[in-house]
């Protein structure tokens, strides 16, 4: 029994450390999200003359000239801007790219927040088999599936509306992400089963 208690304390301590690391990653993500939005706003009010589209071998490189003369650039794959020359607004291409990055970061940050909640519960609660953790796992599964299905669609839609005005296939999605989300749903059901067993065990004491 003493060995079991020692193992539990070790697991809780490890979960607490991991939760702090995940929380730190979350804070970094929030900073990146805010920075991306600020850059997008600055670019929105910038002159179109400060932007230049350079055609590379596999993507477009959108260059933005800063006040001190240095250059900030964003690479955009040809599959998103399917044009053979720069007959599009480089400014709005850069803004659309930053907005798509913002959408991706938002999904990822929400998932990281749910993971942090699970580790926090493992570190501080009597048992990790509680409905809050089941809900967190379900939220992660929903997030992974929705991200996998919609992120390409939203990115293509942004570039369609603001940049190319040309038809782009909106049907692409990440099958591996959908399968991962389904697996996480299965893990949530296992946790839910553990919750029921825990309640049944507690009522027999």
mmCIF file of C-alpha atoms in Angstrom:
data_model
loop_
_atom_site.group_PDB
_atom_site.id
_atom_site.type_symbol
_atom_site.label_atom_id
_atom_site.label_comp_id
_atom_site.label_asym_id
_atom_site.label_seq_id
_atom_site.Cartn_x
_atom_site.Cartn_y
_atom_site.Cartn_z
ATOM 1 C CA UNK A 1 0.000 0.000 0.000
ATOM 2 C CA UNK A 2 2.831 2.381 0.851
ATOM 3 C CA UNK A 3 4.395 1.654 -2.544
ATOM 4 C CA UNK A 4 1.072 2.413 -4.236
ATOM 5 C CA UNK A 5 0.808 5.721 -2.410
ATOM 6 C CA UNK A 6 4.365 6.580 -3.421
ATOM 7 C CA UNK A 7 3.553 5.818 -7.066
ATOM 8 C CA UNK A 8 0.447 7.992 -6.890
ATOM 9 C CA UNK A 9 2.444 10.891 -5.436
ATOM 10 C CA UNK A 10 5.022 10.468 -8.214
ATOM 11 C CA UNK A 11 2.316 10.521 -10.883
ATOM 12 C CA UNK A 12 0.684 13.602 -9.357
ATOM 13 C CA UNK A 13 4.027 15.404 -9.119
ATOM 14 C CA UNK A 14 4.842 14.560 -12.737
ATOM 15 C CA UNK A 15 1.384 15.703 -13.845
ATOM 16 C CA UNK A 16 1.880 18.989 -11.995
ATOM 17 C CA UNK A 17 5.192 19.608 -13.766
ATOM 18 C CA UNK A 18 3.725 18.772 -17.170
ATOM 19 C CA UNK A 19 0.744 21.035 -16.458
ATOM 20 C CA UNK A 20 3.085 23.954 -15.756
ATOM 21 C CA UNK A 21 4.983 23.288 -19.006
ATOM 22 C CA UNK A 22 1.718 23.111 -20.967
ATOM 23 C CA UNK A 23 0.508 26.293 -19.286
ATOM 24 C CA UNK A 24 3.755 28.029 -20.287
ATOM 25 C CA UNK A 25 3.245 26.876 -23.901
ATOM 26 C CA UNK A 26 -0.309 28.233 -23.721
ATOM 27 C CA UNK A 27 0.960 31.640 -22.579
ATOM 28 C CA UNK A 28 3.510 31.701 -25.425
ATOM 29 C CA UNK A 29 0.697 30.817 -27.837
ATOM 30 C CA UNK A 30 -1.465 33.665 -26.557
ATOM 31 C CA UNK A 31 1.443 36.086 -27.048
ATOM 32 C CA UNK A 32 1.941 34.805 -30.611
ATOM 33 C CA UNK A 33 -1.783 35.114 -31.284
ATOM 34 C CA UNK A 34 -1.865 38.726 -30.089
ATOM 35 C CA UNK A 35 1.324 39.542 -32.025
ATOM 36 C CA UNK A 36 -0.143 38.047 -35.215
ATOM 37 C CA UNK A 37 -3.318 40.108 -34.849
ATOM 38 C CA UNK A 38 -1.294 43.284 -34.229
ATOM 39 C CA UNK A 39 0.816 42.662 -37.340
ATOM 40 C CA UNK A 40 -2.357 42.046 -39.372
ATOM 41 C CA UNK A 41 -3.845 45.353 -38.173
ATOM 42 C CA UNK A 42 -0.615 47.235 -38.966
ATOM 43 C CA UNK A 43 -0.540 45.719 -42.463
ATOM 44 C CA UNK A 44 -4.192 46.624 -43.018
ATOM 45 C CA UNK A 45 -3.415 50.315 -42.555
ATOM 46 C CA UNK A 46 -0.104 50.156 -44.447
ATOM 47 C CA UNK A 47 0.303 51.410 -48.008
ATOM 48 C CA UNK A 48 0.010 48.737 -50.746
ATOM 49 C CA UNK A 49 3.303 50.050 -52.148
ATOM 50 C CA UNK A 50 5.121 48.492 -49.176
ATOM 51 C CA UNK A 51 4.120 45.002 -50.333
ATOM 52 C CA UNK A 52 5.683 42.933 -53.093
ATOM 53 C CA UNK A 53 4.890 39.414 -54.313
ATOM 54 C CA UNK A 54 7.896 37.321 -55.372
ATOM 55 C CA UNK A 55 7.289 34.091 -57.261
ATOM 56 C CA UNK A 56 9.414 31.207 -55.997
ATOM 57 C CA UNK A 57 9.779 27.597 -57.073
ATOM 58 C CA UNK A 58 7.071 26.183 -54.783
ATOM 59 C CA UNK A 59 5.318 29.201 -53.300
ATOM 60 C CA UNK A 60 4.680 32.935 -53.359
ATOM 61 C CA UNK A 61 6.782 35.059 -51.032
ATOM 62 C CA UNK A 62 5.001 38.220 -49.895
ATOM 63 C CA UNK A 63 7.493 40.873 -48.784
ATOM 64 C CA UNK A 64 6.536 43.790 -46.550
ATOM 65 C CA UNK A 65 9.025 46.668 -46.216
ATOM 66 C CA UNK A 66 9.324 48.035 -42.692
ATOM 67 C CA UNK A 67 10.041 51.659 -41.772
ATOM 68 C CA UNK A 68 13.771 51.008 -41.251
ATOM 69 C CA UNK A 69 14.054 49.412 -44.690
ATOM 70 C CA UNK A 70 14.231 45.791 -43.505
ATOM 71 C CA UNK A 71 11.825 43.226 -44.945
ATOM 72 C CA UNK A 72 9.241 40.958 -43.352
ATOM 73 C CA UNK A 73 7.991 38.125 -45.559
ATOM 74 C CA UNK A 74 5.327 35.408 -45.597
ATOM 75 C CA UNK A 75 5.425 32.315 -47.819
ATOM 76 C CA UNK A 76 2.133 31.186 -49.375
ATOM 77 C CA UNK A 77 1.918 27.864 -51.284
ATOM 78 C CA UNK A 78 0.851 27.857 -54.950
ATOM 79 C CA UNK A 79 -2.070 25.574 -54.092
ATOM 80 C CA UNK A 80 -3.619 28.536 -52.245
ATOM 81 C CA UNK A 81 -2.811 31.266 -54.780
ATOM 82 C CA UNK A 82 -3.130 29.423 -58.075
ATOM 83 C CA UNK A 83 -1.943 32.228 -60.359
ATOM 84 C CA UNK A 84 0.980 32.243 -62.769
ATOM 85 C CA UNK A 85 1.832 35.890 -62.147
ATOM 86 C CA UNK A 86 1.339 38.512 -59.443
ATOM 87 C CA UNK A 87 -2.109 39.668 -60.592
ATOM 88 C CA UNK A 88 -3.334 39.943 -57.016
ATOM 89 C CA UNK A 89 -2.999 42.273 -54.055
ATOM 90 C CA UNK A 90 0.152 41.322 -52.149
ATOM 91 C CA UNK A 91 -1.123 43.348 -49.204
ATOM 92 C CA UNK A 92 -4.366 41.408 -48.824
ATOM 93 C CA UNK A 93 -2.565 38.127 -49.495
ATOM 94 C CA UNK A 94 -0.340 38.828 -46.478
ATOM 95 C CA UNK A 95 -3.323 39.811 -44.333
ATOM 96 C CA UNK A 96 -5.312 36.727 -45.387
ATOM 97 C CA UNK A 97 -2.304 34.540 -44.542
ATOM 98 C CA UNK A 98 -1.997 36.089 -41.074
ATOM 99 C CA UNK A 99 -5.732 35.633 -40.451
ATOM 100 C CA UNK A 100 -5.501 31.966 -41.429
ATOM 101 C CA UNK A 101 -2.556 31.586 -39.023
ATOM 102 C CA UNK A 102 -4.676 33.238 -36.322
ATOM 103 C CA UNK A 103 -7.467 30.712 -36.898
ATOM 104 C CA UNK A 104 -5.020 27.798 -36.641
ATOM 105 C CA UNK A 105 -3.426 29.172 -33.467
ATOM 106 C CA UNK A 106 -6.863 29.676 -31.888
ATOM 107 C CA UNK A 107 -7.799 26.026 -32.441
ATOM 108 C CA UNK A 108 -4.456 24.844 -31.111
ATOM 109 C CA UNK A 109 -4.613 27.085 -28.030
ATOM 110 C CA UNK A 110 -8.086 25.833 -27.139
ATOM 111 C CA UNK A 111 -6.844 22.240 -27.355
ATOM 112 C CA UNK A 112 -3.791 23.048 -25.224
ATOM 113 C CA UNK A 113 -6.041 24.655 -22.601
ATOM 114 C CA UNK A 114 -8.072 21.429 -22.361
ATOM 115 C CA UNK A 115 -4.890 19.367 -21.997
ATOM 116 C CA UNK A 116 -3.715 21.699 -19.230
ATOM 117 C CA UNK A 117 -7.011 21.194 -17.392
ATOM 118 C CA UNK A 118 -6.586 17.403 -17.514
ATOM 119 C CA UNK A 119 -3.054 17.519 -16.092
ATOM 120 C CA UNK A 120 -4.144 20.019 -13.436
ATOM 121 C CA UNK A 121 -6.936 17.692 -12.375
ATOM 122 C CA UNK A 122 -4.569 14.720 -12.297
ATOM 123 C CA UNK A 123 -2.170 16.657 -10.080
ATOM 124 C CA UNK A 124 -4.718 17.987 -7.568
ATOM 125 C CA UNK A 125 -7.865 15.833 -7.577
ATOM 126 C CA UNK A 126 -8.218 12.524 -5.775
ATOM 127 C CA UNK A 127 -8.729 10.701 -9.083
ATOM 128 C CA UNK A 128 -8.444 11.738 -12.753
ATOM 129 C CA UNK A 129 -11.638 9.822 -13.502
ATOM 130 C CA UNK A 130 -14.049 12.745 -13.193
ATOM 131 C CA UNK A 131 -16.596 14.139 -15.625
ATOM 132 C CA UNK A 132 -14.629 17.373 -16.058
ATOM 133 C CA UNK A 133 -11.774 15.387 -17.631
ATOM 134 C CA UNK A 134 -14.227 13.458 -19.795
ATOM 135 C CA UNK A 135 -15.592 16.797 -21.009
ATOM 136 C CA UNK A 136 -12.060 18.086 -21.661
ATOM 137 C CA UNK A 137 -11.218 15.001 -23.741
ATOM 138 C CA UNK A 138 -14.456 15.400 -25.710
ATOM 139 C CA UNK A 139 -13.628 19.073 -26.313
ATOM 140 C CA UNK A 140 -10.173 18.080 -27.578
ATOM 141 C CA UNK A 141 -11.744 15.518 -29.916
ATOM 142 C CA UNK A 142 -14.234 18.073 -31.271
ATOM 143 C CA UNK A 143 -11.439 20.607 -31.720
ATOM 144 C CA UNK A 144 -9.182 18.183 -33.614
ATOM 145 C CA UNK A 145 -12.012 17.047 -35.909
ATOM 146 C CA UNK A 146 -13.352 20.556 -36.590
ATOM 147 C CA UNK A 147 -9.822 21.853 -37.208
ATOM 148 C CA UNK A 148 -9.043 18.979 -39.584
ATOM 149 C CA UNK A 149 -12.244 19.503 -41.563
ATOM 150 C CA UNK A 150 -12.442 23.303 -41.648
ATOM 151 C CA UNK A 151 -8.933 24.798 -41.528
ATOM 152 C CA UNK A 152 -8.210 24.322 -45.250
ATOM 153 C CA UNK A 153 -11.718 25.472 -46.126
ATOM 154 C CA UNK A 154 -11.387 28.666 -44.073
ATOM 155 C CA UNK A 155 -7.917 29.395 -45.469
ATOM 156 C CA UNK A 156 -9.074 28.922 -49.057
ATOM 157 C CA UNK A 157 -12.184 31.006 -48.366
ATOM 158 C CA UNK A 158 -10.104 33.896 -47.025
ATOM 159 C CA UNK A 159 -7.885 33.926 -50.107
ATOM 160 C CA UNK A 160 -10.889 33.494 -52.414
ATOM 161 C CA UNK A 161 -12.694 36.507 -50.908
ATOM 162 C CA UNK A 162 -9.760 38.871 -50.372
ATOM 163 C CA UNK A 163 -7.136 37.859 -52.935
ATOM 164 C CA UNK A 164 -7.724 35.636 -55.953
ATOM 165 C CA UNK A 165 -11.499 35.917 -56.598
ATOM 166 C CA UNK A 166 -11.017 32.565 -58.322
ATOM 167 C CA UNK A 167 -12.625 29.191 -57.556
ATOM 168 C CA UNK A 168 -10.551 26.976 -55.294
ATOM 169 C CA UNK A 169 -11.500 23.506 -54.108
ATOM 170 C CA UNK A 170 -12.959 23.777 -50.612
ATOM 171 C CA UNK A 171 -13.365 20.027 -50.076
ATOM 172 C CA UNK A 172 -9.883 19.139 -48.781
ATOM 173 C CA UNK A 173 -9.504 17.993 -45.181
ATOM 174 C CA UNK A 174 -7.030 16.109 -42.988
ATOM 175 C CA UNK A 175 -8.202 12.505 -42.695
ATOM 176 C CA UNK A 176 -5.509 11.707 -40.116
ATOM 177 C CA UNK A 177 -6.863 14.483 -37.898
ATOM 178 C CA UNK A 178 -10.407 13.132 -38.125
ATOM 179 C CA UNK A 179 -9.170 9.644 -37.171
ATOM 180 C CA UNK A 180 -7.179 11.132 -34.285
ATOM 181 C CA UNK A 181 -10.290 12.932 -33.057
ATOM 182 C CA UNK A 182 -12.270 9.695 -33.163
ATOM 183 C CA UNK A 183 -9.540 7.954 -31.150
ATOM 184 C CA UNK A 184 -9.693 10.743 -28.539
ATOM 185 C CA UNK A 185 -13.480 10.250 -28.346
ATOM 186 C CA UNK A 186 -12.761 6.590 -27.595
ATOM 187 C CA UNK A 187 -10.360 7.656 -24.835
ATOM 188 C CA UNK A 188 -13.096 9.932 -23.435
ATOM 189 C CA UNK A 189 -15.455 6.936 -23.275
ATOM 190 C CA UNK A 190 -12.802 4.967 -21.362
ATOM 191 C CA UNK A 191 -12.503 7.855 -18.890
ATOM 192 C CA UNK A 192 -16.289 7.995 -18.598
ATOM 193 C CA UNK A 193 -16.342 4.271 -17.851
ATOM 194 C CA UNK A 194 -13.691 4.906 -15.194
ATOM 195 C CA UNK A 195 -15.924 7.605 -13.669
ATOM 196 C CA UNK A 196 -18.819 5.145 -13.388
ATOM 197 C CA UNK A 197 -16.558 2.496 -11.831
ATOM 198 C CA UNK A 198 -15.196 5.077 -9.384
ATOM 199 C CA UNK A 199 -18.717 6.066 -8.321
ATOM 200 C CA UNK A 200 -19.713 2.444 -7.922
ATOM 201 C CA UNK A 201 -16.587 1.776 -5.846
ATOM 202 C CA UNK A 202 -17.245 4.810 -3.643
ATOM 203 C CA UNK A 203 -20.842 3.723 -2.941
ATOM 204 C CA UNK A 204 -19.672 0.290 -1.767
ATOM 205 C CA UNK A 205 -17.304 1.741 0.837
#
